[in-house]
Short mmCIF file of C-alpha atoms in Angstrom, two decimals:
data_model
loop_
_atom_site.label_atom_id
_atom_site.label_comp_id
_atom_site.label_asym_id
_atom_site.label_seq_id
_atom_site.Cartn_x
_atom_site.Cartn_y
_atom_site.Cartn_z
CA MET A 1 36.92 -4.58 -20.71
CA PHE A 2 39.43 -1.96 -19.50
CA GLN A 3 36.70 0.69 -19.74
CA ILE A 4 34.36 -1.38 -17.53
CA VAL A 5 37.10 -1.81 -14.90
CA GLN A 6 37.84 1.91 -15.05
CA ILE A 7 34.18 2.86 -14.52
CA LEU A 8 33.10 0.13 -12.10
CA GLY A 9 36.37 -0.53 -10.25
CA LEU A 10 35.92 2.00 -7.45
CA PRO A 11 32.18 1.34 -6.98
CA PHE A 12 32.98 -2.39 -6.69
CA LEU A 13 35.68 -1.67 -4.10
CA ALA A 14 33.17 0.48 -2.16
CA CYS A 15 30.66 -2.40 -2.32
CA ILE A 16 33.19 -4.87 -0.91
CA ILE A 17 34.13 -2.54 1.96
CA MET A 18 30.49 -1.72 2.81
CA SER A 19 29.17 -5.25 2.56
CA SER A 20 32.01 -6.67 4.70
CA ILE A 21 30.89 -4.86 7.82
CA LEU A 22 27.17 -4.53 7.03
CA GLY A 23 26.94 -8.29 6.47
CA TYR A 24 28.36 -9.01 9.92
CA LEU A 25 26.11 -6.43 11.59
CA GLY A 26 23.15 -8.00 9.80
CA ILE A 27 23.56 -11.15 11.92
CA HIS A 28 23.04 -9.07 15.09
CA VAL A 29 20.14 -7.13 13.56
CA LEU A 30 18.33 -10.35 12.61
CA LYS A 31 18.82 -11.84 16.08
CA ARG A 32 17.59 -8.68 17.76
CA GLU A 33 14.62 -8.53 15.35
CA VAL A 34 15.12 -4.82 14.76
CA ILE A 35 14.95 -5.03 10.98
CA PHE A 36 13.86 -1.41 10.62
CA ILE A 37 16.95 -0.09 12.44
CA ASP A 38 18.95 0.45 9.26
CA ILE A 39 16.35 2.46 7.39
CA ALA A 40 15.49 4.43 10.54
CA LEU A 41 19.10 5.33 11.45
CA ALA A 42 19.92 6.13 7.82
CA GLN A 43 16.90 8.42 7.63
CA ILE A 44 17.82 10.07 10.93
CA ALA A 45 21.38 10.67 9.68
CA VAL A 46 19.92 12.25 6.54
CA ILE A 47 18.11 14.82 8.69
CA GLY A 48 21.48 15.88 10.14
CA SER A 49 22.91 16.19 6.64
CA ILE A 50 19.94 18.26 5.38
CA ALA A 51 20.01 20.44 8.51
CA ALA A 52 23.74 21.10 7.93
CA HIS A 53 22.93 22.09 4.34
CA LEU A 54 20.11 24.43 5.39
CA LEU A 55 21.90 25.99 8.38
CA PHE A 56 25.52 26.20 7.20
CA GLU A 57 25.16 25.55 3.45
CA ALA A 58 27.50 22.59 3.99
CA PRO A 59 27.73 20.01 1.18
CA GLY A 60 26.73 16.42 1.94
CA ASP A 61 30.29 15.10 2.22
CA SER A 62 31.68 17.95 4.37
CA PRO A 63 32.85 17.45 7.98
CA ILE A 64 29.99 19.67 9.25
CA ALA A 65 27.40 17.45 7.50
CA TYR A 66 28.99 14.31 8.96
CA THR A 67 29.09 15.89 12.45
CA CYS A 68 25.41 16.86 12.27
CA SER A 69 24.48 13.37 11.01
CA PHE A 70 26.50 11.75 13.77
CA GLY A 71 24.83 14.00 16.37
CA CYS A 72 21.39 12.87 15.18
CA VAL A 73 22.50 9.19 15.22
CA LEU A 74 23.81 9.58 18.79
CA LEU A 75 20.47 10.98 19.94
CA ALA A 76 18.52 8.21 18.22
CA SER A 77 20.82 5.51 19.63
CA ALA A 78 20.37 6.83 23.15
CA PHE A 79 16.60 6.89 22.60
CA TYR A 80 16.44 3.27 21.34
CA ALA A 81 18.73 1.98 24.12
CA LEU A 82 16.72 3.75 26.83
CA VAL A 83 13.27 3.07 25.50
CA ARG A 84 13.69 -0.71 24.95
CA SER A 85 13.20 -1.57 28.60
CA ARG A 86 10.46 1.00 29.14
CA ILE A 87 7.92 0.43 26.39
CA PHE A 88 4.86 -1.66 27.02
CA GLN A 89 2.75 -3.90 24.81
CA ILE A 90 4.51 -2.77 21.65
CA SER A 91 7.83 -4.04 20.29
CA LEU A 92 11.03 -2.04 19.88
CA GLU A 93 10.67 -2.75 16.14
CA ALA A 94 7.38 -0.80 16.17
CA VAL A 95 9.04 2.16 17.89
CA ILE A 96 11.92 2.07 15.41
CA GLY A 97 9.47 1.77 12.49
CA ILE A 98 7.55 4.80 13.69
CA SER A 99 10.72 6.79 14.32
CA TYR A 100 11.58 6.09 10.67
CA ALA A 101 8.29 7.61 9.54
CA ILE A 102 8.86 10.67 11.71
CA ALA A 103 12.44 11.06 10.44
CA ALA A 104 11.40 10.61 6.81
CA ALA A 105 8.63 13.16 7.26
CA ALA A 106 11.11 15.58 8.86
CA ALA A 107 13.46 15.10 5.88
CA LEU A 108 10.60 15.70 3.40
CA PHE A 109 9.53 18.68 5.49
CA LEU A 110 13.01 20.19 5.27
CA VAL A 111 13.52 19.50 1.55
CA GLY A 112 9.93 20.63 0.89
CA ILE A 113 10.94 24.12 1.92
CA ALA A 114 14.17 23.90 -0.11
CA PRO A 115 14.26 23.93 -3.94
CA GLY A 116 15.14 20.75 -5.90
CA GLY A 117 13.94 18.54 -3.08
CA HIS A 118 12.82 15.58 -5.19
CA ILE A 119 16.27 15.06 -6.72
CA HIS A 120 17.72 15.00 -3.20
CA ILE A 121 15.18 12.36 -2.11
CA GLN A 122 15.96 10.18 -5.12
CA HIS A 123 19.66 10.56 -4.30
CA ILE A 124 19.13 9.51 -0.66
CA LEU A 125 17.30 6.37 -1.81
CA SER A 126 19.43 5.34 -4.78
CA GLY A 127 22.80 6.76 -3.70
CA SER A 128 25.64 7.63 -6.06
CA LEU A 129 27.88 4.57 -6.10
CA LEU A 130 28.97 5.36 -9.66
CA TRP A 131 30.68 8.55 -8.45
CA THR A 132 32.59 6.96 -5.59
CA GLY A 133 36.04 8.56 -5.23
CA TRP A 134 39.27 7.48 -3.52
CA LYS A 135 38.54 9.89 -0.64
CA GLN A 136 35.32 8.02 0.22
CA ILE A 137 37.03 4.64 -0.19
CA VAL A 138 39.91 5.54 2.16
CA THR A 139 37.60 7.17 4.74
CA SER A 140 35.23 4.18 4.74
CA LEU A 141 38.13 1.72 4.96
CA ILE A 142 39.66 3.46 7.98
CA VAL A 143 36.38 4.01 9.84
CA PHE A 144 35.01 0.52 9.12
CA SER A 145 38.32 -1.09 10.14
CA VAL A 146 38.23 0.71 13.49
CA ILE A 147 34.59 -0.27 14.02
CA GLY A 148 35.27 -3.84 12.89
CA CYS A 149 38.11 -4.12 15.44
CA SER A 150 35.84 -2.66 18.14
CA PHE A 151 33.21 -5.30 17.37
CA TYR A 152 35.87 -8.00 17.51
CA LEU A 153 36.93 -6.82 20.97
CA ILE A 154 33.39 -6.69 22.32
CA ARG A 155 32.12 -9.71 20.39
CA LYS A 156 31.27 -11.78 23.48
CA PRO A 157 28.93 -9.38 25.31
CA MET A 158 27.42 -8.31 21.98
CA ALA A 159 26.74 -11.93 20.95
CA GLU A 160 25.26 -12.71 24.35
CA ILE A 161 22.90 -9.74 24.22
CA SER A 162 21.89 -10.39 20.60
CA ASN A 163 21.31 -14.12 21.21
CA ASN A 164 18.95 -13.37 24.10
CA TYR A 165 17.56 -10.07 22.89
CA GLN A 166 13.88 -11.00 22.86
CA LYS A 167 13.94 -12.74 26.25
CA ASN A 168 16.55 -10.44 27.76
CA THR A 169 15.11 -9.29 31.04
CA ILE A 170 18.18 -7.43 32.30
CA LYS A 171 17.28 -3.80 32.28
CA ASP A 172 20.21 -2.37 34.20
CA LEU A 173 22.50 0.43 33.13
CA LYS A 174 25.06 -2.05 31.74
CA ALA A 175 22.60 -3.56 29.25
CA VAL A 176 21.46 -0.08 28.22
CA SER A 177 25.11 0.95 27.70
CA TRP A 178 25.87 -2.07 25.46
CA ASP A 179 22.73 -1.35 23.47
CA PHE A 180 23.77 2.28 23.11
CA ILE A 181 27.27 1.29 21.91
CA PHE A 182 25.77 -1.16 19.39
CA TYR A 183 23.39 1.40 17.93
CA VAL A 184 26.05 4.14 17.79
CA LEU A 185 28.56 1.92 15.95
CA LEU A 186 25.82 0.63 13.65
CA GLY A 187 24.70 4.22 13.11
CA VAL A 188 28.19 5.37 12.08
CA VAL A 189 28.52 2.48 9.60
CA ILE A 190 25.08 3.21 8.17
CA THR A 191 25.64 6.98 7.95
CA LEU A 192 28.86 6.55 6.01
CA SER A 193 27.51 3.75 3.82
CA VAL A 194 24.32 5.65 2.93
CA GLN A 195 26.42 8.62 1.78
CA VAL A 196 28.13 6.27 -0.67
CA GLY A 197 25.47 3.75 -1.65
CA GLY A 198 22.03 5.11 -0.66
CA ILE A 199 19.46 3.63 1.71
CA VAL A 200 18.26 0.83 -0.53
CA VAL A 201 21.58 -0.91 -1.08
CA VAL A 202 22.66 -0.46 2.55
CA PHE A 203 19.44 -2.07 3.79
CA ALA A 204 19.86 -4.90 1.29
CA TYR A 205 23.50 -5.54 2.35
CA LEU A 206 22.48 -5.59 6.00
CA ILE A 207 19.49 -7.92 5.87
CA ILE A 208 19.62 -10.12 2.77
CA PRO A 209 23.08 -11.80 3.06
CA ALA A 210 22.49 -12.40 6.80
CA THR A 211 19.12 -14.02 5.99
CA ILE A 212 20.75 -16.22 3.34
CA SER A 213 23.41 -17.29 5.86
CA GLU A 214 20.74 -18.22 8.45
CA ILE A 215 19.21 -20.64 5.95
CA PHE A 216 22.46 -22.62 5.62
CA ALA A 217 24.57 -22.21 8.77
CA ARG A 218 24.61 -21.46 12.48
CA ARG A 219 28.38 -21.17 13.01
CA LEU A 220 29.62 -17.57 12.80
CA SER A 221 32.64 -18.29 10.57
CA MET A 222 30.51 -20.23 8.11
CA GLN A 223 27.81 -17.54 8.19
CA LEU A 224 30.39 -14.84 7.44
CA ALA A 225 31.78 -16.84 4.50
CA ILE A 226 28.25 -17.19 3.05
CA ILE A 227 27.46 -13.51 3.69
CA TRP A 228 30.55 -12.20 1.94
CA THR A 229 30.22 -14.59 -1.00
CA ALA A 230 26.57 -13.61 -1.49
CA ALA A 231 27.32 -9.87 -1.18
CA ILE A 232 30.29 -9.89 -3.57
CA THR A 233 28.48 -11.98 -6.19
CA ALA A 234 25.41 -9.73 -6.09
CA SER A 235 27.56 -6.59 -6.20
CA LEU A 236 29.32 -7.79 -9.31
CA GLY A 237 26.06 -8.84 -10.97
CA GLY A 238 24.29 -5.61 -9.99
CA LEU A 239 27.12 -3.38 -11.20
CA LEU A 240 27.30 -5.08 -14.59
CA PHE A 241 23.49 -5.07 -14.94
CA ALA A 242 23.32 -1.33 -14.11
CA TYR A 243 26.18 -0.59 -16.54
CA LYS A 244 24.74 -2.65 -19.38
CA PHE A 245 21.12 -1.46 -19.09
CA ASP A 246 21.70 2.06 -17.70
CA PHE A 247 20.01 1.70 -14.29
CA SER A 248 20.95 3.16 -10.88
CA ILE A 249 23.63 0.98 -9.27
CA GLY A 250 22.24 0.77 -5.70
CA PRO A 251 18.79 -0.58 -6.61
CA SER A 252 20.37 -2.95 -9.16
CA ILE A 253 22.62 -4.54 -6.51
CA ALA A 254 19.64 -4.81 -4.12
CA LEU A 255 17.70 -6.52 -6.91
CA PHE A 256 20.48 -9.09 -7.38
CA LEU A 257 20.65 -9.72 -3.62
CA GLY A 258 16.88 -10.28 -3.63
CA CYS A 259 17.16 -12.72 -6.55
CA GLU A 260 19.92 -14.61 -4.71
CA LEU A 261 17.70 -14.96 -1.64
CA ILE A 262 14.77 -16.25 -3.68
CA LEU A 263 17.04 -18.74 -5.43
CA VAL A 264 18.70 -20.12 -2.27
CA SER A 265 15.34 -20.26 -0.41
CA LEU A 266 13.89 -22.38 -3.21
CA VAL A 267 16.97 -24.61 -3.27
CA ALA A 268 16.91 -25.01 0.53
CA ARG A 269 13.19 -25.82 0.52
CA PHE A 270 13.58 -28.26 -2.36
CA MET A 271 16.51 -30.00 -0.65
CA GLN A 272 14.79 -29.71 2.78
CA PHE A 273 18.00 -28.23 4.15
CA ASN A 274 18.30 -27.90 7.93
CA PRO A 275 21.42 -26.26 9.37
CA LYS A 276 23.11 -27.88 12.36
CA PRO A 277 23.37 -25.70 15.47
CA MET B 1 -12.75 33.10 0.38
CA THR B 2 -14.23 32.13 3.75
CA SER B 3 -16.53 29.57 2.14
CA GLU B 4 -13.51 28.11 0.29
CA ILE B 5 -11.63 27.66 3.55
CA VAL B 6 -14.70 26.10 5.20
CA GLN B 7 -15.16 23.73 2.26
CA PHE B 8 -11.47 22.79 2.23
CA PHE B 9 -11.45 21.96 5.93
CA SER B 10 -14.80 20.13 5.77
CA VAL B 11 -13.50 17.81 3.04
CA GLN B 12 -10.21 17.19 4.82
CA ILE B 13 -11.77 16.61 8.25
CA ALA B 14 -14.43 14.28 6.84
CA LEU B 15 -11.76 12.24 5.10
CA LEU B 16 -9.52 12.08 8.17
CA ALA B 17 -12.40 11.04 10.41
CA VAL B 18 -13.38 8.17 8.10
CA VAL B 19 -9.85 7.01 7.34
CA LEU B 20 -8.62 6.92 10.92
CA ILE B 21 -11.18 4.40 12.25
CA LEU B 22 -10.17 1.54 9.98
CA HIS B 23 -6.49 2.47 9.95
CA THR B 24 -6.31 2.40 13.74
CA TYR B 25 -8.02 -1.01 13.88
CA ILE B 26 -5.84 -2.59 11.17
CA GLY B 27 -2.80 -0.88 12.70
CA LEU B 28 -3.51 -2.58 16.03
CA HIS B 29 -3.26 -5.97 14.30
CA ILE B 30 0.02 -4.98 12.64
CA ILE B 31 1.55 -3.56 15.84
CA ARG B 32 0.48 -6.46 18.06
CA ARG B 33 1.81 -9.07 15.60
CA THR B 34 4.99 -7.06 14.83
CA LEU B 35 4.44 -7.00 11.08
CA ILE B 36 5.58 -3.39 10.93
CA PHE B 37 7.07 -3.52 7.45
CA SER B 38 3.91 -5.00 5.87
CA ASP B 39 2.34 -1.60 5.44
CA LEU B 40 5.39 -0.16 3.75
CA VAL B 41 5.39 -3.17 1.39
CA LEU B 42 1.79 -2.48 0.34
CA ASP B 43 2.28 1.29 0.25
CA GLN B 44 5.34 0.87 -1.92
CA LEU B 45 3.57 -1.62 -4.20
CA ALA B 46 0.65 0.80 -4.60
CA ALA B 47 3.17 3.49 -5.54
CA PHE B 48 4.87 1.04 -7.94
CA GLY B 49 1.50 0.31 -9.54
CA ALA B 50 0.87 4.03 -9.97
CA LEU B 51 4.35 4.45 -11.52
CA ALA B 52 3.73 1.48 -13.83
CA GLY B 53 0.44 3.15 -14.80
CA ILE B 54 2.35 6.31 -15.74
CA GLY B 55 4.63 4.12 -17.87
CA LEU B 56 1.52 2.80 -19.62
CA GLY B 57 0.25 6.33 -20.22
CA ILE B 58 -2.26 6.52 -17.35
CA GLU B 59 -2.19 9.89 -15.60
CA TYR B 60 -1.15 9.81 -11.94
CA GLY B 61 -3.96 10.38 -9.44
CA THR B 62 -6.82 9.52 -11.83
CA VAL B 63 -9.41 6.79 -11.24
CA GLN B 64 -7.74 4.58 -13.89
CA SER B 65 -4.41 4.74 -12.03
CA TYR B 66 -6.03 2.85 -9.14
CA LEU B 67 -6.23 -0.35 -11.24
CA PRO B 68 -2.47 -1.08 -11.63
CA SER B 69 -2.00 -0.14 -7.96
CA MET B 70 -4.77 -2.56 -6.96
CA ILE B 71 -3.23 -5.41 -8.96
CA ALA B 72 0.22 -4.77 -7.43
CA VAL B 73 -1.23 -4.60 -3.93
CA LEU B 74 -3.27 -7.82 -4.25
CA PHE B 75 -0.15 -9.59 -5.45
CA GLY B 76 1.69 -8.17 -2.41
CA ALA B 77 -1.07 -9.31 -0.02
CA LEU B 78 -0.82 -12.82 -1.45
CA LEU B 79 2.96 -12.90 -1.00
CA LEU B 80 2.70 -11.49 2.54
CA ALA B 81 0.23 -14.20 3.50
CA LEU B 82 2.08 -17.08 1.82
CA ILE B 83 5.75 -16.39 2.53
CA LYS B 84 6.69 -17.32 6.08
CA PRO B 85 10.21 -18.43 7.01
CA ARG B 86 10.41 -22.01 8.26
CA SER B 87 13.46 -21.34 10.42
CA ARG B 88 12.89 -19.58 13.73
CA ALA B 89 16.27 -17.90 13.25
CA ILE B 90 14.74 -15.75 10.51
CA PRO B 91 12.03 -13.41 11.82
CA ARG B 92 8.95 -12.97 9.60
CA GLU B 93 9.55 -9.22 9.82
CA ALA B 94 12.92 -9.73 8.03
CA VAL B 95 11.21 -11.41 5.07
CA ILE B 96 8.61 -8.64 4.95
CA GLY B 97 11.41 -6.03 5.15
CA ILE B 98 13.14 -7.64 2.18
CA MET B 99 9.85 -7.58 0.25
CA TYR B 100 9.67 -3.85 0.97
CA ALA B 101 13.22 -3.37 -0.30
CA MET B 102 12.32 -5.22 -3.49
CA ALA B 103 9.17 -3.12 -4.00
CA LEU B 104 11.25 0.04 -3.50
CA VAL B 105 13.92 -1.27 -5.88
CA ALA B 106 11.25 -1.96 -8.52
CA SER B 107 9.90 1.60 -8.13
CA LEU B 108 13.36 3.17 -8.33
CA LEU B 109 14.39 1.12 -11.37
CA LEU B 110 11.11 2.00 -13.07
CA GLY B 111 11.63 5.65 -12.06
CA ASP B 112 15.01 5.52 -13.86
CA LYS B 113 13.23 4.82 -17.14
CA LEU B 114 10.35 7.31 -16.78
CA ARG B 115 10.69 10.91 -17.88
CA GLY B 116 10.76 12.97 -14.68
CA GLY B 117 10.87 9.74 -12.69
CA GLU B 118 12.48 11.36 -9.64
CA ALA B 119 9.57 13.76 -9.30
CA TYR B 120 7.05 10.89 -9.43
CA VAL B 121 8.99 8.87 -6.84
CA THR B 122 8.92 11.87 -4.48
CA LYS B 123 5.25 12.54 -5.31
CA THR B 124 4.30 9.00 -4.30
CA LEU B 125 6.14 9.57 -1.01
CA ALA B 126 4.64 12.95 -0.22
CA GLY B 127 1.10 12.75 -1.68
CA SER B 128 -1.04 15.75 -2.52
CA MET B 129 -4.03 17.17 -0.71
CA LEU B 130 -5.13 18.95 -3.87
CA TRP B 131 -6.75 15.75 -5.13
CA VAL B 132 -9.10 15.54 -2.17
CA THR B 133 -12.58 16.35 -3.49
CA TRP B 134 -16.08 15.45 -2.32
CA PRO B 135 -16.54 12.60 -4.89
CA LEU B 136 -13.22 11.12 -3.73
CA VAL B 137 -14.25 11.41 -0.09
CA SER B 138 -17.58 9.70 -0.91
CA ILE B 139 -15.91 6.77 -2.71
CA THR B 140 -13.33 6.41 0.05
CA ALA B 141 -16.03 6.58 2.72
CA VAL B 142 -18.20 3.92 1.04
CA VAL B 143 -15.30 1.48 0.62
CA TYR B 144 -14.09 2.12 4.17
CA ILE B 145 -17.56 1.55 5.62
CA LEU B 146 -17.92 -1.73 3.68
CA LEU B 147 -14.54 -2.87 5.00
CA LEU B 148 -15.47 -1.81 8.54
CA VAL B 149 -18.68 -3.86 8.35
CA PHE B 150 -16.68 -6.84 7.05
CA HIS B 151 -14.17 -6.56 9.92
CA PHE B 152 -16.94 -6.07 12.48
CA VAL B 153 -18.70 -9.24 11.31
CA PHE B 154 -15.49 -11.30 11.37
CA ARG B 155 -13.85 -9.50 14.30
CA ARG B 156 -13.56 -12.66 16.44
CA LYS B 157 -11.60 -14.48 13.73
CA PHE B 158 -9.19 -11.61 13.17
CA ILE B 159 -8.65 -10.97 16.89
CA GLU B 160 -8.02 -14.67 17.50
CA LEU B 161 -5.52 -14.62 14.63
CA ALA B 162 -3.70 -11.71 16.28
CA GLU B 163 -3.73 -13.21 19.76
CA ASN B 164 -3.05 -16.85 18.95
CA PRO B 165 -1.60 -17.20 15.44
CA GLU B 166 0.17 -20.52 16.21
CA GLY B 167 -2.99 -22.52 16.83
CA PHE B 168 -5.14 -20.76 14.25
CA ARG B 169 -6.72 -22.80 11.45
CA LYS B 170 -6.51 -21.46 7.87
CA GLU B 171 -4.02 -18.84 9.06
CA LYS B 172 -2.82 -18.02 5.55
CA PHE B 173 -6.37 -17.41 4.26
CA TRP B 174 -7.25 -14.98 7.08
CA ASP B 175 -3.83 -13.36 6.80
CA PHE B 176 -4.55 -12.79 3.11
CA LEU B 177 -7.89 -11.15 3.97
CA LEU B 178 -6.19 -8.90 6.53
CA PHE B 179 -3.43 -7.87 4.11
CA THR B 180 -6.01 -7.39 1.32
CA THR B 181 -7.96 -4.98 3.52
CA GLN B 182 -4.73 -3.19 4.29
CA GLY B 183 -3.96 -3.17 0.56
CA ILE B 184 -7.35 -1.74 -0.48
CA ILE B 185 -7.13 1.12 2.00
CA THR B 186 -3.55 1.68 0.87
CA VAL B 187 -4.58 2.03 -2.78
CA LEU B 188 -7.24 4.54 -1.80
CA ILE B 189 -5.06 6.59 0.49
CA VAL B 190 -1.58 6.62 -1.13
CA PRO B 191 -2.42 8.95 -4.07
CA ILE B 192 -3.94 11.41 -1.58
CA ALA B 193 -1.67 11.09 1.42
CA GLY B 194 1.53 9.57 -0.01
CA VAL B 195 3.40 6.53 1.28
CA LEU B 196 4.65 8.13 4.47
CA LEU B 197 1.39 9.62 5.71
CA ALA B 198 -0.51 6.43 4.85
CA TYR B 199 2.02 4.48 6.90
CA ALA B 200 1.82 6.98 9.77
CA PHE B 201 -2.03 6.84 9.79
CA LEU B 202 -1.83 3.11 10.26
CA MET B 203 1.02 2.84 12.75
CA ILE B 204 1.08 5.85 15.04
CA PRO B 205 -2.50 6.05 16.43
CA ALA B 206 -2.49 2.24 16.86
CA ALA B 207 0.92 2.24 18.61
CA ILE B 208 -0.19 5.00 20.99
CA ALA B 209 -3.39 3.12 21.81
CA ALA B 210 -1.61 -0.24 22.21
CA MET B 211 0.67 1.26 24.85
CA PHE B 212 -2.29 2.17 27.06
CA THR B 213 -4.79 -0.66 26.71
CA LYS B 214 -5.03 -4.33 25.77
CA LYS B 215 -8.71 -4.07 24.83
CA TRP B 216 -9.53 -3.78 21.12
CA ALA B 217 -12.54 -1.44 21.26
CA GLY B 218 -10.87 0.84 23.81
CA ALA B 219 -7.71 0.94 21.71
CA VAL B 220 -9.65 1.95 18.57
CA ILE B 221 -11.34 4.78 20.49
CA ILE B 222 -8.04 6.04 21.99
CA GLY B 223 -6.19 5.71 18.67
CA TRP B 224 -8.92 7.47 16.69
CA THR B 225 -9.21 10.36 19.16
CA VAL B 226 -5.47 10.98 19.47
CA GLY B 227 -4.93 10.52 15.74
CA PHE B 228 -7.77 12.87 14.84
CA VAL B 229 -6.56 15.64 17.16
CA ALA B 230 -2.96 15.25 15.94
CA CYS B 231 -4.05 15.35 12.30
CA LEU B 232 -6.18 18.46 12.90
CA ILE B 233 -3.17 20.24 14.40
CA GLY B 234 -0.99 19.11 11.48
CA LEU B 235 -3.62 20.15 8.94
CA CYS B 236 -4.07 23.63 10.45
CA SER B 237 -0.31 24.27 10.66
CA SER B 238 0.11 23.06 7.08
CA TYR B 239 -2.66 25.35 5.80
CA PHE B 240 -2.01 28.50 7.80
CA PHE B 241 1.83 28.42 7.72
CA ASN B 242 2.05 27.04 4.17
CA LEU B 243 4.04 23.95 5.22
CA PRO B 244 4.21 20.62 3.30
CA TYR B 245 0.95 18.73 3.89
CA GLY B 246 1.94 15.09 4.47
CA PRO B 247 5.11 15.73 6.48
CA SER B 248 3.26 18.23 8.74
CA LEU B 249 0.62 15.63 9.63
CA VAL B 250 3.22 12.89 10.23
CA LEU B 251 5.29 15.18 12.44
CA SER B 252 2.22 16.16 14.44
CA LEU B 253 1.32 12.46 14.90
CA GLY B 254 4.97 11.78 15.80
CA LEU B 255 4.90 14.45 18.48
CA PHE B 256 1.90 12.75 20.11
CA PHE B 257 3.72 9.40 19.90
CA VAL B 258 6.83 10.75 21.67
CA VAL B 259 4.68 12.39 24.35
CA SER B 260 2.81 9.09 24.84
CA ILE B 261 6.08 7.18 25.30
CA ILE B 262 7.24 9.71 27.89
CA VAL B 263 3.90 9.56 29.73
CA ARG B 264 3.94 5.74 29.68
CA CYS B 265 7.56 5.62 30.94
CA PHE B 266 6.74 7.80 33.92
CA GLN B 267 3.47 5.97 34.60
CA ALA B 268 5.10 2.56 34.95
CA GLY B 269 8.68 3.46 35.84
CA ASN B 270 8.48 2.18 39.41
CA LYS B 271 7.09 -1.18 38.33
CA LEU B 272 10.14 -1.82 36.15
CA TYR B 273 12.96 -0.53 38.24
CA GLY B 274 11.59 -1.10 41.70
#
């Protein structure tokens, strides 16, 4: 028992910290119908990290790598915020989806000319939650707390934009600026989380708990309670499953989140559950 | 040497020309209905099938390895057609995205248990042009032509489904046929092109075309032309500068996409801000 706590304690703590903020952001992502945003921003941040490695031989968790990743995320955020009001006959989701493909190809392109590329790709997807250290925990806690507070302060304009995202016809500079801020903050959370957990688990934390909460509730406080319960339960299950059967942690947690969603969807359908607005 | 280069380019160009017609047309449906993740779901399931085949002792990239991929993809097409959220608060794209995550999770977990699993996971992402031979081009071409004929015959049904899905009768059945077509072309193309290039073939030419026209035939012509030119540029740079094949083609297509967005922004800027 003590051995399990010793091995899985820090990864579990990292899961709680990551899922706390990703779960909340997931509500906005679902309302804006930009499901691809997480994978795209994560992939774009990876390009910065690989570029830092190729140009400066900087390791993935060095300040230079983070700076390069953040630079790429800033550029992408500006692009998404600007392009939303100026694209025709295709959705922002399509643009984001395509930007993911371009970013992933650029990453493969860069690792294709560097040795040991395939191990790097596997690492980006699966992450390395098992090797989470106190340094990553403290950094994530500080950064996510600051971002969480920022979202609390700007919750009203953010909620208004997200609630009316599809029919939002305001295309002035103010709307573009709020969009830019949203994508930058989301990008920072994703960049840091992907370094710890990998793309798969970050995507799962962002989308699946928020989807589960939409099945049962419309009130934010209730949604958050459902999101955090779902994320913590799946994290615990995933960690133990990975430990017991020797699988990668990130995909295992994502698997448990997926199973939770299937289970609650079936229950909701069986009970004909309809949340009150 | 010269004849080898000519033969290499002939095979590649023939394959690209055939593949791009159907991919652009199916891509238009996916873009216009915002089912962006559906292709990644099928691509990833095809890759999962290939990985499962390796687990069962079937060599990757052989004709036999198409069978597990086909089974996985048909199962995916069925799920894509059947699973639709009842609540409007949950976009269909979210459910499809989660299906993609689950397909990726299955591949990664399977990769954990295969010897050299990481290499296979990357291989399914990147693809390999070395497998492109004349027999493969012939098989691909025949299947693609059959599918094109099928979609030409039933074009009115599929276009109506894209333009008015709410009032469409037997929506799930026609959705299944659309996703099955997408799945079949995925199974054929993923071992050659990899997940990313297959996805880019489907999305990028169609997205470029959809930005410029609402007509279906016009969009297929624009998408095919732009896609073909972009792929040729990517292919040449990959061959002559010894760059990775799939990523070079995707980046070339991506460049055309970015240029198209810029062109479209300037074209209609006054209408929006005026």
